[in-house]
Amino acid sequence: TTQKNRFLCVTCFHQLGQLFRSHKKWDELASPSTIFEETHVATGTTHHRKKTTLQETVTRYVARGKYGLALNTIYKKGGSSARKSITQSLQYLIRREIRDSKPSFKEGNNPLQVAFKWSSFLHIVKKCCPLLNSTVTAALATRSSLTKKKTAKGTKLRPIKGGVLAMILHQNHPTKVRSFQILNGLQLYMSGAKRKTITRYNKLGLCLSNTSVLNTLDEITKSFDKPVRMWRTAWERSKCQLLQTQGMFPCSKH
């Protein structure tokens, strides 16, 4: 087009031309640090800068589909009231997510399941509480360490992340999510820990109470001799039938 039909002044036109020729991304013009846009008004040789408001900047980001930049701009430039509102909204969403996920924790949390796997537990949490899972992950790992499945300090991410999520969810669903606490309680009991030690760990949310640990042991040991008792019952019945066929003596009912 001719210079007369252009919507930009000559200075802006040349700056945009240099920007695209240098293969820079257009996102650099819409970064959170760019809170203003320059509008040149032809007043002789003077150019005036018009500062945009926060609302206009956020609206421009949302219109371009850059919701992350919009939220970051509100959080950084919106003041304490904006940060407080965003924090309260996230808290409400996480609480509601945990509350509504109650029926989803039935599978994979068998109290008698000794072979506990973090992979299956974290898969359930990620499916039921994606916002909580993302928040805890972001607090422990960076983008680079997350690809290696490690924390920001270089330790393994899965057990630390799983332990934090298990304690949070156990406080909200004590009867649904407790495999982590059961295993810790059994380990403490088998290692000879005192009742006071188990009680302290129970208050931290790391294990069950001493009474619950003993009840869990009773439930587990009930099935230990079940195959032997079934074999004994079958053997006594077969022996009784054999004696009856030979007419030696009638067997009493067991």
PDB file of C-alpha atoms in Angstrom, residues 78-234:
ATOM      1  CA  GLY A  78      -3.037  -5.704  40.236  1.00  0.00           C
ATOM      2  CA  GLY A  79      -1.889  -5.015  43.770  1.00  0.00           C
ATOM      3  CA  SER A  80      -2.608  -6.796  47.038  1.00  0.00           C
ATOM      4  CA  SER A  81      -6.355  -6.987  46.439  1.00  0.00           C
ATOM      5  CA  ALA A  82      -5.873  -8.844  43.148  1.00  0.00           C
ATOM      6  CA  ARG A  83      -3.382 -11.272  44.682  1.00  0.00           C
ATOM      7  CA  LYS A  84      -5.730 -11.916  47.576  1.00  0.00           C
ATOM      8  CA  SER A  85      -8.656 -12.589  45.240  1.00  0.00           C
ATOM      9  CA  ILE A  86      -6.631 -15.001  43.091  1.00  0.00           C
ATOM     10  CA  THR A  87      -5.381 -16.846  46.188  1.00  0.00           C
ATOM     11  CA  GLN A  88      -8.884 -17.165  47.611  1.00  0.00           C
ATOM     12  CA  SER A  89     -10.207 -18.454  44.285  1.00  0.00           C
ATOM     13  CA  LEU A  90      -7.499 -21.127  44.116  1.00  0.00           C
ATOM     14  CA  GLN A  91      -8.184 -22.166  47.697  1.00  0.00           C
ATOM     15  CA  TYR A  92     -11.887 -22.517  46.967  1.00  0.00           C
ATOM     16  CA  LEU A  93     -11.260 -24.555  43.822  1.00  0.00           C
ATOM     17  CA  ILE A  94      -8.845 -26.932  45.576  1.00  0.00           C
ATOM     18  CA  ARG A  95     -11.194 -27.463  48.535  1.00  0.00           C
ATOM     19  CA  ARG A  96     -14.112 -28.138  46.227  1.00  0.00           C
ATOM     20  CA  GLU A  97     -12.014 -30.487  44.106  1.00  0.00           C
ATOM     21  CA  ILE A  98     -10.998 -32.562  47.140  1.00  0.00           C
ATOM     22  CA  ARG A  99     -14.537 -32.614  48.494  1.00  0.00           C
ATOM     23  CA  ASP A 100     -16.132 -33.728  45.226  1.00  0.00           C
ATOM     24  CA  SER A 101     -13.514 -36.444  44.635  1.00  0.00           C
ATOM     25  CA  LYS A 102     -14.715 -38.521  47.596  1.00  0.00           C
ATOM     26  CA  PRO A 103     -16.231 -41.459  45.599  1.00  0.00           C
ATOM     27  CA  SER A 104     -13.130 -41.739  43.400  1.00  0.00           C
ATOM     28  CA  PHE A 105     -10.796 -43.016  46.122  1.00  0.00           C
ATOM     29  CA  LYS A 106     -12.500 -46.369  46.627  1.00  0.00           C
ATOM     30  CA  GLU A 107     -10.212 -48.220  44.226  1.00  0.00           C
ATOM     31  CA  GLY A 108      -6.554 -48.751  44.950  1.00  0.00           C
ATOM     32  CA  ASN A 109      -6.828 -48.116  48.711  1.00  0.00           C
ATOM     33  CA  ASN A 110      -7.473 -51.585  50.111  1.00  0.00           C
ATOM     34  CA  PRO A 111      -6.522 -51.572  53.818  1.00  0.00           C
ATOM     35  CA  LEU A 112      -5.048 -55.071  53.453  1.00  0.00           C
ATOM     36  CA  GLN A 113      -2.939 -54.194  50.415  1.00  0.00           C
ATOM     37  CA  VAL A 114       0.658 -54.596  51.534  1.00  0.00           C
ATOM     38  CA  ALA A 115       2.241 -54.121  48.076  1.00  0.00           C
ATOM     39  CA  PHE A 116       1.675 -50.372  47.851  1.00  0.00           C
ATOM     40  CA  LYS A 117       2.655 -48.619  44.607  1.00  0.00           C
ATOM     41  CA  TRP A 118       3.092 -44.876  44.250  1.00  0.00           C
ATOM     42  CA  SER A 119       2.355 -45.031  40.521  1.00  0.00           C
ATOM     43  CA  SER A 120      -1.211 -46.295  40.993  1.00  0.00           C
ATOM     44  CA  PHE A 121      -1.873 -43.904  43.892  1.00  0.00           C
ATOM     45  CA  LEU A 122      -0.605 -40.841  41.994  1.00  0.00           C
ATOM     46  CA  HIS A 123      -2.593 -41.867  38.917  1.00  0.00           C
ATOM     47  CA  ILE A 124      -5.806 -41.799  40.965  1.00  0.00           C
ATOM     48  CA  VAL A 125      -4.903 -38.449  42.531  1.00  0.00           C
ATOM     49  CA  LYS A 126      -4.056 -36.913  39.152  1.00  0.00           C
ATOM     50  CA  LYS A 127      -7.381 -38.080  37.766  1.00  0.00           C
ATOM     51  CA  CYS A 128      -9.514 -36.971  40.713  1.00  0.00           C
ATOM     52  CA  CYS A 129      -7.671 -33.845  41.895  1.00  0.00           C
ATOM     53  CA  PRO A 130      -5.740 -32.369  38.942  1.00  0.00           C
ATOM     54  CA  LEU A 131      -5.481 -28.890  40.462  1.00  0.00           C
ATOM     55  CA  LEU A 132      -4.153 -30.187  43.788  1.00  0.00           C
ATOM     56  CA  ASN A 133      -1.738 -32.493  41.975  1.00  0.00           C
ATOM     57  CA  SER A 134      -0.419 -29.635  39.821  1.00  0.00           C
ATOM     58  CA  THR A 135      -0.041 -27.319  42.812  1.00  0.00           C
ATOM     59  CA  VAL A 136       2.016 -29.815  44.824  1.00  0.00           C
ATOM     60  CA  THR A 137       4.109 -30.695  41.760  1.00  0.00           C
ATOM     61  CA  ALA A 138       4.875 -27.043  41.071  1.00  0.00           C
ATOM     62  CA  ALA A 139       5.882 -26.523  44.706  1.00  0.00           C
ATOM     63  CA  LEU A 140       8.381 -29.398  44.599  1.00  0.00           C
ATOM     64  CA  ALA A 141       9.825 -29.442  41.079  1.00  0.00           C
ATOM     65  CA  THR A 142      10.851 -27.154  38.261  1.00  0.00           C
ATOM     66  CA  ARG A 143      10.197 -27.694  34.572  1.00  0.00           C
ATOM     67  CA  SER A 144      13.657 -29.106  33.951  1.00  0.00           C
ATOM     68  CA  SER A 145      13.655 -31.391  37.006  1.00  0.00           C
ATOM     69  CA  LEU A 146      10.117 -32.578  36.271  1.00  0.00           C
ATOM     70  CA  THR A 147      11.257 -34.235  33.045  1.00  0.00           C
ATOM     71  CA  LYS A 148      13.721 -36.274  35.126  1.00  0.00           C
ATOM     72  CA  LYS A 149      11.039 -37.065  37.736  1.00  0.00           C
ATOM     73  CA  LYS A 150      13.056 -35.328  40.435  1.00  0.00           C
ATOM     74  CA  THR A 151      12.558 -32.410  42.767  1.00  0.00           C
ATOM     75  CA  ALA A 152      14.330 -29.087  42.432  1.00  0.00           C
ATOM     76  CA  LYS A 153      16.980 -30.414  44.854  1.00  0.00           C
ATOM     77  CA  GLY A 154      17.623 -33.559  42.790  1.00  0.00           C
ATOM     78  CA  THR A 155      15.828 -36.117  44.984  1.00  0.00           C
ATOM     79  CA  LYS A 156      13.164 -38.504  43.686  1.00  0.00           C
ATOM     80  CA  LEU A 157       9.886 -36.705  43.156  1.00  0.00           C
ATOM     81  CA  ARG A 158       7.407 -39.585  43.384  1.00  0.00           C
ATOM     82  CA  PRO A 159       7.705 -40.603  47.088  1.00  0.00           C
ATOM     83  CA  ILE A 160       7.870 -37.013  48.380  1.00  0.00           C
ATOM     84  CA  LYS A 161       4.967 -35.867  46.240  1.00  0.00           C
ATOM     85  CA  GLY A 162       2.957 -38.972  47.094  1.00  0.00           C
ATOM     86  CA  GLY A 163       3.569 -38.535  50.819  1.00  0.00           C
ATOM     87  CA  VAL A 164       2.393 -34.921  50.776  1.00  0.00           C
ATOM     88  CA  LEU A 165      -0.741 -35.788  48.790  1.00  0.00           C
ATOM     89  CA  ALA A 166      -1.465 -38.814  50.998  1.00  0.00           C
ATOM     90  CA  MET A 167      -1.365 -36.712  54.165  1.00  0.00           C
ATOM     91  CA  ILE A 168      -3.593 -34.002  52.651  1.00  0.00           C
ATOM     92  CA  LEU A 169      -6.187 -36.431  51.337  1.00  0.00           C
ATOM     93  CA  HIS A 170      -6.139 -38.576  54.492  1.00  0.00           C
ATOM     94  CA  GLN A 171      -7.211 -35.552  56.542  1.00  0.00           C
ATOM     95  CA  ASN A 172     -10.236 -35.065  54.262  1.00  0.00           C
ATOM     96  CA  HIS A 173     -11.034 -38.745  53.575  1.00  0.00           C
ATOM     97  CA  PRO A 174      -9.630 -40.775  56.489  1.00  0.00           C
ATOM     98  CA  THR A 175     -11.544 -43.937  55.563  1.00  0.00           C
ATOM     99  CA  LYS A 176     -10.853 -43.737  51.819  1.00  0.00           C
ATOM    100  CA  VAL A 177      -7.189 -42.749  51.626  1.00  0.00           C
ATOM    101  CA  ARG A 178      -5.125 -44.487  54.294  1.00  0.00           C
ATOM    102  CA  SER A 179      -2.843 -47.053  52.641  1.00  0.00           C
ATOM    103  CA  PHE A 180       0.180 -44.802  53.194  1.00  0.00           C
ATOM    104  CA  GLN A 181      -0.697 -44.384  56.875  1.00  0.00           C
ATOM    105  CA  ILE A 182      -1.316 -48.129  57.321  1.00  0.00           C
ATOM    106  CA  LEU A 183       2.069 -49.078  55.901  1.00  0.00           C
ATOM    107  CA  ASN A 184       3.866 -46.506  58.044  1.00  0.00           C
ATOM    108  CA  GLY A 185       2.048 -47.723  61.140  1.00  0.00           C
ATOM    109  CA  LEU A 186       2.982 -51.342  60.424  1.00  0.00           C
ATOM    110  CA  GLN A 187       6.618 -50.387  59.860  1.00  0.00           C
ATOM    111  CA  LEU A 188       6.737 -48.508  63.166  1.00  0.00           C
ATOM    112  CA  TYR A 189       5.101 -51.400  65.024  1.00  0.00           C
ATOM    113  CA  MET A 190       7.424 -54.036  63.537  1.00  0.00           C
ATOM    114  CA  SER A 191      10.470 -51.902  64.306  1.00  0.00           C
ATOM    115  CA  GLY A 192       9.537 -51.855  67.985  1.00  0.00           C
ATOM    116  CA  ALA A 193       8.394 -48.242  68.220  1.00  0.00           C
ATOM    117  CA  LYS A 194       6.697 -47.245  71.450  1.00  0.00           C
ATOM    118  CA  ARG A 195       3.073 -46.246  71.726  1.00  0.00           C
ATOM    119  CA  LYS A 196       4.036 -42.606  72.286  1.00  0.00           C
ATOM    120  CA  THR A 197       6.057 -42.554  69.059  1.00  0.00           C
ATOM    121  CA  ILE A 198       3.178 -43.963  67.020  1.00  0.00           C
ATOM    122  CA  THR A 199       0.842 -41.399  68.593  1.00  0.00           C
ATOM    123  CA  ARG A 200       3.153 -38.531  67.624  1.00  0.00           C
ATOM    124  CA  TYR A 201       3.400 -39.722  64.024  1.00  0.00           C
ATOM    125  CA  ASN A 202      -0.373 -40.137  63.949  1.00  0.00           C
ATOM    126  CA  LYS A 203      -0.850 -36.477  64.909  1.00  0.00           C
ATOM    127  CA  LEU A 204       1.428 -35.529  62.007  1.00  0.00           C
ATOM    128  CA  GLY A 205      -0.775 -37.509  59.620  1.00  0.00           C
ATOM    129  CA  LEU A 206       1.971 -40.006  58.783  1.00  0.00           C
ATOM    130  CA  CYS A 207       0.364 -43.142  60.247  1.00  0.00           C
ATOM    131  CA  LEU A 208      -2.737 -44.490  61.935  1.00  0.00           C
ATOM    132  CA  SER A 209      -3.314 -44.501  65.680  1.00  0.00           C
ATOM    133  CA  ASN A 210      -1.925 -47.309  67.814  1.00  0.00           C
ATOM    134  CA  THR A 211      -5.366 -48.911  68.167  1.00  0.00           C
ATOM    135  CA  SER A 212      -5.969 -48.796  64.409  1.00  0.00           C
ATOM    136  CA  VAL A 213      -2.568 -50.364  63.761  1.00  0.00           C
ATOM    137  CA  LEU A 214      -3.388 -53.281  66.090  1.00  0.00           C
ATOM    138  CA  ASN A 215      -6.804 -53.739  64.478  1.00  0.00           C
ATOM    139  CA  THR A 216      -5.161 -53.787  61.037  1.00  0.00           C
ATOM    140  CA  LEU A 217      -2.726 -56.474  62.221  1.00  0.00           C
ATOM    141  CA  ASP A 218      -5.650 -58.585  63.460  1.00  0.00           C
ATOM    142  CA  GLU A 219      -7.406 -58.265  60.084  1.00  0.00           C
ATOM    143  CA  ILE A 220      -4.280 -59.212  58.175  1.00  0.00           C
ATOM    144  CA  THR A 221      -3.418 -62.225  60.350  1.00  0.00           C
ATOM    145  CA  LYS A 222      -6.933 -63.639  60.021  1.00  0.00           C
ATOM    146  CA  SER A 223      -6.211 -64.785  56.482  1.00  0.00           C
ATOM    147  CA  PHE A 224      -2.702 -66.160  57.133  1.00  0.00           C
ATOM    148  CA  ASP A 225      -3.827 -69.676  58.169  1.00  0.00           C
ATOM    149  CA  LYS A 226      -6.918 -69.746  55.942  1.00  0.00           C
ATOM    150  CA  PRO A 227      -5.424 -72.205  53.375  1.00  0.00           C
ATOM    151  CA  VAL A 228      -4.354 -74.557  56.188  1.00  0.00           C
ATOM    152  CA  ARG A 229      -7.806 -74.498  57.778  1.00  0.00           C
ATOM    153  CA  MET A 230      -9.468 -75.133  54.421  1.00  0.00           C
ATOM    154  CA  TRP A 231      -7.149 -78.096  53.787  1.00  0.00           C
ATOM    155  CA  ARG A 232      -7.862 -79.475  57.270  1.00  0.00           C
ATOM    156  CA  THR A 233     -11.617 -79.226  56.774  1.00  0.00           C
ATOM    157  CA  ALA A 234     -11.425 -80.977  53.400  1.00  0.00           C
TER     158      ALA A 234
END
